[in-house]
Tab-separated table of C-alpha atoms and ligand atoms in Angstrom:
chain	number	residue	atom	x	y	z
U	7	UNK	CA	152.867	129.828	58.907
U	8	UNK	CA	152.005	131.420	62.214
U	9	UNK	CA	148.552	129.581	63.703
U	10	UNK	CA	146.818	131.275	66.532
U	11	UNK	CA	147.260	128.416	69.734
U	12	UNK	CA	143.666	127.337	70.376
U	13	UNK	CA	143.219	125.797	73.966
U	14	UNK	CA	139.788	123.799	74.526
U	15	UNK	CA	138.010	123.305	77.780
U	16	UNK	CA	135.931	120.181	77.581
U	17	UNK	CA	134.038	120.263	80.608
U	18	UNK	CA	132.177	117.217	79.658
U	19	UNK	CA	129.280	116.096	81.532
U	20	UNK	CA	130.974	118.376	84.390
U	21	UNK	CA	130.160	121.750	86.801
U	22	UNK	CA	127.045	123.118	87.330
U	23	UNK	CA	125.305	126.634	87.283
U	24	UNK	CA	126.683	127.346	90.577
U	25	UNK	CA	130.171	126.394	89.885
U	26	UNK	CA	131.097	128.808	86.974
U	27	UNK	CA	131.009	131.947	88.997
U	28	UNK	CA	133.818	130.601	91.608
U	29	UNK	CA	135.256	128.784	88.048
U	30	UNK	CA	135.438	132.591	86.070
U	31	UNK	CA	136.521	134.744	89.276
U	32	UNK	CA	139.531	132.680	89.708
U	33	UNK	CA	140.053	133.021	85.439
U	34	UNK	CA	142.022	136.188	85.962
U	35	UNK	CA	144.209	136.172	82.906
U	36	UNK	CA	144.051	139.725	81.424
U	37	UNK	CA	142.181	140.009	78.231
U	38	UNK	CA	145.092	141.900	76.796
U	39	UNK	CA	147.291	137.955	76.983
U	40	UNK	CA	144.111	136.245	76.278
U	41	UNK	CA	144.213	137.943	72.558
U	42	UNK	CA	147.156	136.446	71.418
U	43	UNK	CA	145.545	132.755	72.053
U	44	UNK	CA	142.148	131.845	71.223
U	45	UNK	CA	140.635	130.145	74.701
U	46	UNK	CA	137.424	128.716	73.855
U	47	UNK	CA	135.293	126.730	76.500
U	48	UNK	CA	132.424	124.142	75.725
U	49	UNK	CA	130.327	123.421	78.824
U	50	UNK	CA	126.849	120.727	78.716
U	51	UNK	CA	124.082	122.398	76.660
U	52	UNK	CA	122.209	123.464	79.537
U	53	UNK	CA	125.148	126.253	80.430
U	54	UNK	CA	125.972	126.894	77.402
U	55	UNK	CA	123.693	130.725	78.110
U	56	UNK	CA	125.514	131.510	81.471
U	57	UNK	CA	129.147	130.667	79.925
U	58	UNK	CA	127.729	133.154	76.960
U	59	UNK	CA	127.067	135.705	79.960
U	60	UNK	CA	130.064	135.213	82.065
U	61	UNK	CA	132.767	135.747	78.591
U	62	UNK	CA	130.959	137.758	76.696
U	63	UNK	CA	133.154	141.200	75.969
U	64	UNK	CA	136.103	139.119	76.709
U	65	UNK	CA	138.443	137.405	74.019
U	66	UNK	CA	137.093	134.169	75.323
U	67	UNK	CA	134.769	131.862	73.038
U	68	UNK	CA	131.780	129.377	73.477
U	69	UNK	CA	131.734	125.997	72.155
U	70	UNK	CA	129.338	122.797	72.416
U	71	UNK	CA	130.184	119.557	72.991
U	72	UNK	CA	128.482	117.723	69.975
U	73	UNK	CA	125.521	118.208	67.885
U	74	UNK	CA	122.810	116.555	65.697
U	75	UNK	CA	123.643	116.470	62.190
U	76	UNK	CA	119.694	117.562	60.539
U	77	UNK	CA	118.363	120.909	60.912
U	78	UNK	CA	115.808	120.249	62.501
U	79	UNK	CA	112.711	117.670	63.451
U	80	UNK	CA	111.546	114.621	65.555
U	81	UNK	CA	115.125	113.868	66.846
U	82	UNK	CA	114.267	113.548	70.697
U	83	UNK	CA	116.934	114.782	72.767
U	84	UNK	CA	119.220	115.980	70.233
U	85	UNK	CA	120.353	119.779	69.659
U	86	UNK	CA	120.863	121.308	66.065
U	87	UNK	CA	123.515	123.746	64.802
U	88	UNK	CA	121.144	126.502	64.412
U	89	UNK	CA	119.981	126.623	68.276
U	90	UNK	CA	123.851	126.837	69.048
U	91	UNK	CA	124.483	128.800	66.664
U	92	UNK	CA	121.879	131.431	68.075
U	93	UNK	CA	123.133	130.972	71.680
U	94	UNK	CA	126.506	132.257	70.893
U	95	UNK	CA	128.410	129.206	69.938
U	96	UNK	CA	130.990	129.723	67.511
U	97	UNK	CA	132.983	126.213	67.846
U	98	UNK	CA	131.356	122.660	68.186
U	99	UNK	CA	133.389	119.589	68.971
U	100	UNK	CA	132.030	116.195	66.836
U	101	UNK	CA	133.416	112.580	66.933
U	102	UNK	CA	135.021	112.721	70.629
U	103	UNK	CA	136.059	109.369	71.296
U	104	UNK	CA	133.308	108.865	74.154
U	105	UNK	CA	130.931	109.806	71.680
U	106	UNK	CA	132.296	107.200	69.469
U	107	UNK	CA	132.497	104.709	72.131
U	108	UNK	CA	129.312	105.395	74.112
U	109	UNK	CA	127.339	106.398	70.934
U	110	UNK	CA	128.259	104.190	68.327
U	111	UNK	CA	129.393	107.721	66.316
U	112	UNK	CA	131.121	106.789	63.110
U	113	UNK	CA	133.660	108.704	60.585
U	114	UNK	CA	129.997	109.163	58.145
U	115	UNK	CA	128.262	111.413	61.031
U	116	UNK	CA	131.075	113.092	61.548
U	117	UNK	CA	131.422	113.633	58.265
U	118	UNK	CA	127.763	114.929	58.294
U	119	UNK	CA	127.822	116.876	61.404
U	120	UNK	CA	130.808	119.286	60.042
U	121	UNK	CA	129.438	119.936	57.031
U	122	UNK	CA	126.378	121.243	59.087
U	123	UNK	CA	128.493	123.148	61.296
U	124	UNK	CA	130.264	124.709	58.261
U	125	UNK	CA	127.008	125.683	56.987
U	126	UNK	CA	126.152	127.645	59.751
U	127	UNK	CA	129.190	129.470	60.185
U	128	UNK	CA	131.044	127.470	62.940
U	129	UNK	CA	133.871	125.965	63.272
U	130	UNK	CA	134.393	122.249	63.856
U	131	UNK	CA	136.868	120.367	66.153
U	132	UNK	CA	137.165	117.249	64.598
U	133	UNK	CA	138.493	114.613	67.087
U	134	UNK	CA	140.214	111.693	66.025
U	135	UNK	CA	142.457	109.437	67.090
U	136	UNK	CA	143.725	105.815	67.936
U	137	UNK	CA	142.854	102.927	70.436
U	138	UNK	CA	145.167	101.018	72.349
U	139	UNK	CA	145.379	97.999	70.122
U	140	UNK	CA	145.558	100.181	67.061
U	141	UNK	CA	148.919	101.478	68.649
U	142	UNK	CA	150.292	98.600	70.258
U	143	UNK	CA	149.818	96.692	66.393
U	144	UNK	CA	151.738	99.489	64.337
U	145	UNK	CA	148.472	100.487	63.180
U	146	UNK	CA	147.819	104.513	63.759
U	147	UNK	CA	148.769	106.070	60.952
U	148	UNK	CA	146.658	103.524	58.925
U	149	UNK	CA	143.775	104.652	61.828
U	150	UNK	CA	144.623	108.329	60.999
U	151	UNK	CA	144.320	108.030	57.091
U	152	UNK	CA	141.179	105.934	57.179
U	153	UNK	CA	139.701	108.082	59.537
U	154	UNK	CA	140.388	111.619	57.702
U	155	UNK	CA	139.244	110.245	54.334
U	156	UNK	CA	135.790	110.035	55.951
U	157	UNK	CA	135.446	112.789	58.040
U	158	UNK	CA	136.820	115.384	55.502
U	159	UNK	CA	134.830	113.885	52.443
U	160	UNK	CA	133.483	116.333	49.833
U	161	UNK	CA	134.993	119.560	51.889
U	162	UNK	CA	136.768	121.923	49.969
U	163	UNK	CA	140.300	123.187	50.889
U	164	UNK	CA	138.879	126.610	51.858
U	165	UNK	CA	136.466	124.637	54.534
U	166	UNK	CA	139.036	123.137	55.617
U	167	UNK	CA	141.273	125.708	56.633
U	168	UNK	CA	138.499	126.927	59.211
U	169	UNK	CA	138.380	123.058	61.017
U	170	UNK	CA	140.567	122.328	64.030
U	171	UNK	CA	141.506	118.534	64.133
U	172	UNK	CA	141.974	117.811	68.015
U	173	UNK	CA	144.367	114.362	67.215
U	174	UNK	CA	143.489	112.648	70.567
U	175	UNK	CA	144.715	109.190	70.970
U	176	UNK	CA	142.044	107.499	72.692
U	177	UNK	CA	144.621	105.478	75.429
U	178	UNK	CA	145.981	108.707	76.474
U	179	UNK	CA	142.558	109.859	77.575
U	180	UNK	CA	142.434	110.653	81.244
U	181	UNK	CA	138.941	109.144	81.781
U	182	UNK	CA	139.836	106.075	79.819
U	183	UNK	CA	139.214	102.780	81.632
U	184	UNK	CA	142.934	101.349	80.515
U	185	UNK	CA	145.001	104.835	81.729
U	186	UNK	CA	144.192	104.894	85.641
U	187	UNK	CA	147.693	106.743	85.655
U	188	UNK	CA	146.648	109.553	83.496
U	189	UNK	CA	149.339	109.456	81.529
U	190	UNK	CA	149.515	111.642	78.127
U	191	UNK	CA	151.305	110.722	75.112
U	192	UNK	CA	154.743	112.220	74.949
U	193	UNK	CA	155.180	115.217	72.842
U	194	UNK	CA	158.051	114.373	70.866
U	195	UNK	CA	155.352	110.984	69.743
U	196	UNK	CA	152.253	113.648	69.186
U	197	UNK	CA	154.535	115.953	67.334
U	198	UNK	CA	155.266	113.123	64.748
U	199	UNK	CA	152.044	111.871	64.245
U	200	UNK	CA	150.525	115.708	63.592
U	201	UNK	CA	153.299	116.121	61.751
U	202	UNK	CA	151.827	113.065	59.928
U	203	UNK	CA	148.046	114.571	59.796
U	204	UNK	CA	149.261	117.416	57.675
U	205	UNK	CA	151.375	115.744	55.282
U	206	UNK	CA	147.645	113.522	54.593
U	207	UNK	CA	145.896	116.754	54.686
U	208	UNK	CA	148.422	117.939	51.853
U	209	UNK	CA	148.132	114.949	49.546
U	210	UNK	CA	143.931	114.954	50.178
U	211	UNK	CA	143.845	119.147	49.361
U	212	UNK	CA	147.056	120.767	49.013
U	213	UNK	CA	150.385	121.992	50.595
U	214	UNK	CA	148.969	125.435	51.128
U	215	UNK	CA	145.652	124.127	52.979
U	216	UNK	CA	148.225	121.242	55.294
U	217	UNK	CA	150.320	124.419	56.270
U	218	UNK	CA	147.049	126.752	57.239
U	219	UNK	CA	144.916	124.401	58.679
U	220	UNK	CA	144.466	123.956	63.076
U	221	UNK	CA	145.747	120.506	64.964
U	222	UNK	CA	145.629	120.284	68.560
U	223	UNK	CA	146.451	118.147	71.111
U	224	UNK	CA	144.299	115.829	73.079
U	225	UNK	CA	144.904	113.683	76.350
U	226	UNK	CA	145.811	114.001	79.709
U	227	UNK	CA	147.249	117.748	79.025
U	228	UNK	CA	147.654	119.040	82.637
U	229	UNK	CA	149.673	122.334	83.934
U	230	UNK	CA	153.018	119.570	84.592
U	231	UNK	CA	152.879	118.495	80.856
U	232	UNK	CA	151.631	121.449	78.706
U	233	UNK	CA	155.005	123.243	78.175
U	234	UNK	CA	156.573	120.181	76.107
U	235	UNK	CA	153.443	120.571	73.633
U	236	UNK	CA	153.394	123.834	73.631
U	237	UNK	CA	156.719	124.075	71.979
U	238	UNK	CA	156.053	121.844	69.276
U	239	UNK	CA	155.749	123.130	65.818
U	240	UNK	CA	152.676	121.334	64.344
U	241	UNK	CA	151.087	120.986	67.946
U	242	UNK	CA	148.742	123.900	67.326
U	243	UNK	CA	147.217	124.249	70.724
U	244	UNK	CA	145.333	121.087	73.424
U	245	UNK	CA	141.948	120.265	74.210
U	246	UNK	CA	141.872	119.792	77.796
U	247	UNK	CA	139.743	117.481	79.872
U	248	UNK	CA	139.847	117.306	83.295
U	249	UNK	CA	142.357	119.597	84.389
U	250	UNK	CA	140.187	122.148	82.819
U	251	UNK	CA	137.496	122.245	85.479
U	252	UNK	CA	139.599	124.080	87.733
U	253	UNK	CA	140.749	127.660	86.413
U	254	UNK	CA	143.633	127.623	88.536
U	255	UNK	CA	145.127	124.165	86.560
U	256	UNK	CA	143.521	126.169	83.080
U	257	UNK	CA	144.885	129.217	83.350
U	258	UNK	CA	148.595	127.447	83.834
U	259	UNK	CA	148.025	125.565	80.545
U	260	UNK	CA	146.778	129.029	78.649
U	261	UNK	CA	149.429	130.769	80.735
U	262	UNK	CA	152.222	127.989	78.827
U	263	UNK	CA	151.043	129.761	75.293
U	264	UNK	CA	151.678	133.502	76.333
U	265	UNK	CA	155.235	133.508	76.724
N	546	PGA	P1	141.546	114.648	79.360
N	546	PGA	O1	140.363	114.716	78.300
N	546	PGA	O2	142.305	115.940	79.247
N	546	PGA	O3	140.835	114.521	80.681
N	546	PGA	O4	142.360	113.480	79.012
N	546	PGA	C1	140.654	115.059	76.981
N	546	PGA	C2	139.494	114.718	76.118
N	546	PGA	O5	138.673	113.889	76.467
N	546	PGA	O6	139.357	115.272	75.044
């Protein structure tokens, strides 16, 4: 089955208003490449209008970086599917492992928070993924399971054809505390285990859903990594941290996709 590769910029709490015109004038990949990937970038909420302004008419998409699971109402400080929805998001990443860490996020929100996203016509990247103790003990595939019988809950195969599933193992994570040497997981191991995440897919839905359905890459992707996952076959495409905040480092790691 041939899955378009979806690379993920997860600026985080990162860049400002005057950063992204330098960021998108050194983005010079023509749009002509850029249309056999899909390159989607999810700044804070605050620039989520000016990324809208600076791709817009490009094959470049908008995504947020999390988002309240209730329509609407006295939920101070949180932002609902509908308000990025009408700013021009079309992707929302939910249960990144610093929201689960920080934010006490659990599988049930997630759970929640993509079938709101569904609902309103986006599509979800569902992050998931394992700790180091969970790895060291034998234990990620048990992790894995667990973690997609909550998060896809009650979604029907067609739904789940539109999710991406980012599998990001949270020791490879570049930020993370316990990996000062940044180092990613190798991509022979990531192939395996998302090898793994669509054989569970299959025996939750069905073989047809397991073979359609998105799974990327999370961790410490930089431009000296990227071309060992890019030639994996059930590595659909990376969410990239850090090295995503400068478009010369990006554009390498979309550049590893267009050969
Ligand atoms: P990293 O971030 O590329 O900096 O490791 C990835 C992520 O947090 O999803």
């Amino acid at each position: 089955m041939n899955r378009k590769p979806i690379i993920i910029a997860n600026w985080k709490m990162n860049l400002s208003s005057s950063g992204l015109e330098r960021f998108f004038s050194h983005f010079t990949i023509d749009d002509k490449d850029l249309d056999k990937v899909q390159t989607i970038f999810c700044p804070s909420f605050t620039l989520l209008s000016q990324v809208c302004s600076f791709i817009s008419d490009r094959p470049l998409a908008l995504g947020a970086q999390n988002v309240f699971w209730e329509e609407r109402g006295a939920y101070t400080g949180e932002v609902s599917a509908q308000q990025l929805s009408d700013v021009g998001c079309q992707y929302v990443i939910v249960g990144h492992s610093e929201r689960r860490r920080l934010f006490n996020e659990d599988d049930e929100m997630v759970n929640k928070k993509i079938q709101l996203v569904l609902k309103h016509k986006m599509i979800p990247v569902v992050c998931l993924g394992e700790n180091f103790r969970e790895k060291e003990s034998g234990q990620t595939r048990k992790v894995i399971e667990q973690k997609l019988s909550v998060c896809l809950k009650d979604l029907r195969s067609f739904e789940l054809k539109k999710i991406i599933i980012s599998y990001e193992p949270i020791w490879a994570i570049s930020t993370n505390p316990n990996n000062p040497d940044k180092l990613a997981d190798s991509p022979e191991e990531a192939q395996v285990i998302h090898k793994f995440i669509r054989k569970t897919v299959g025996n939750m839905f069905d073989e047809h859903t397991a073979r359609a359905f998105t799974v990327i890459y999370g961790g410490s992707v930089n431009p000296e990594n990227i071309e060992g996952f890019a030639k994996m076959n059930d590595i659909d495409g990376v969410l990239v941290g850090g090295a995503s905040r400068e478009a010369d480092k990006f554009q390498k790691i979309v550049g590893a996709y267009l050969n």
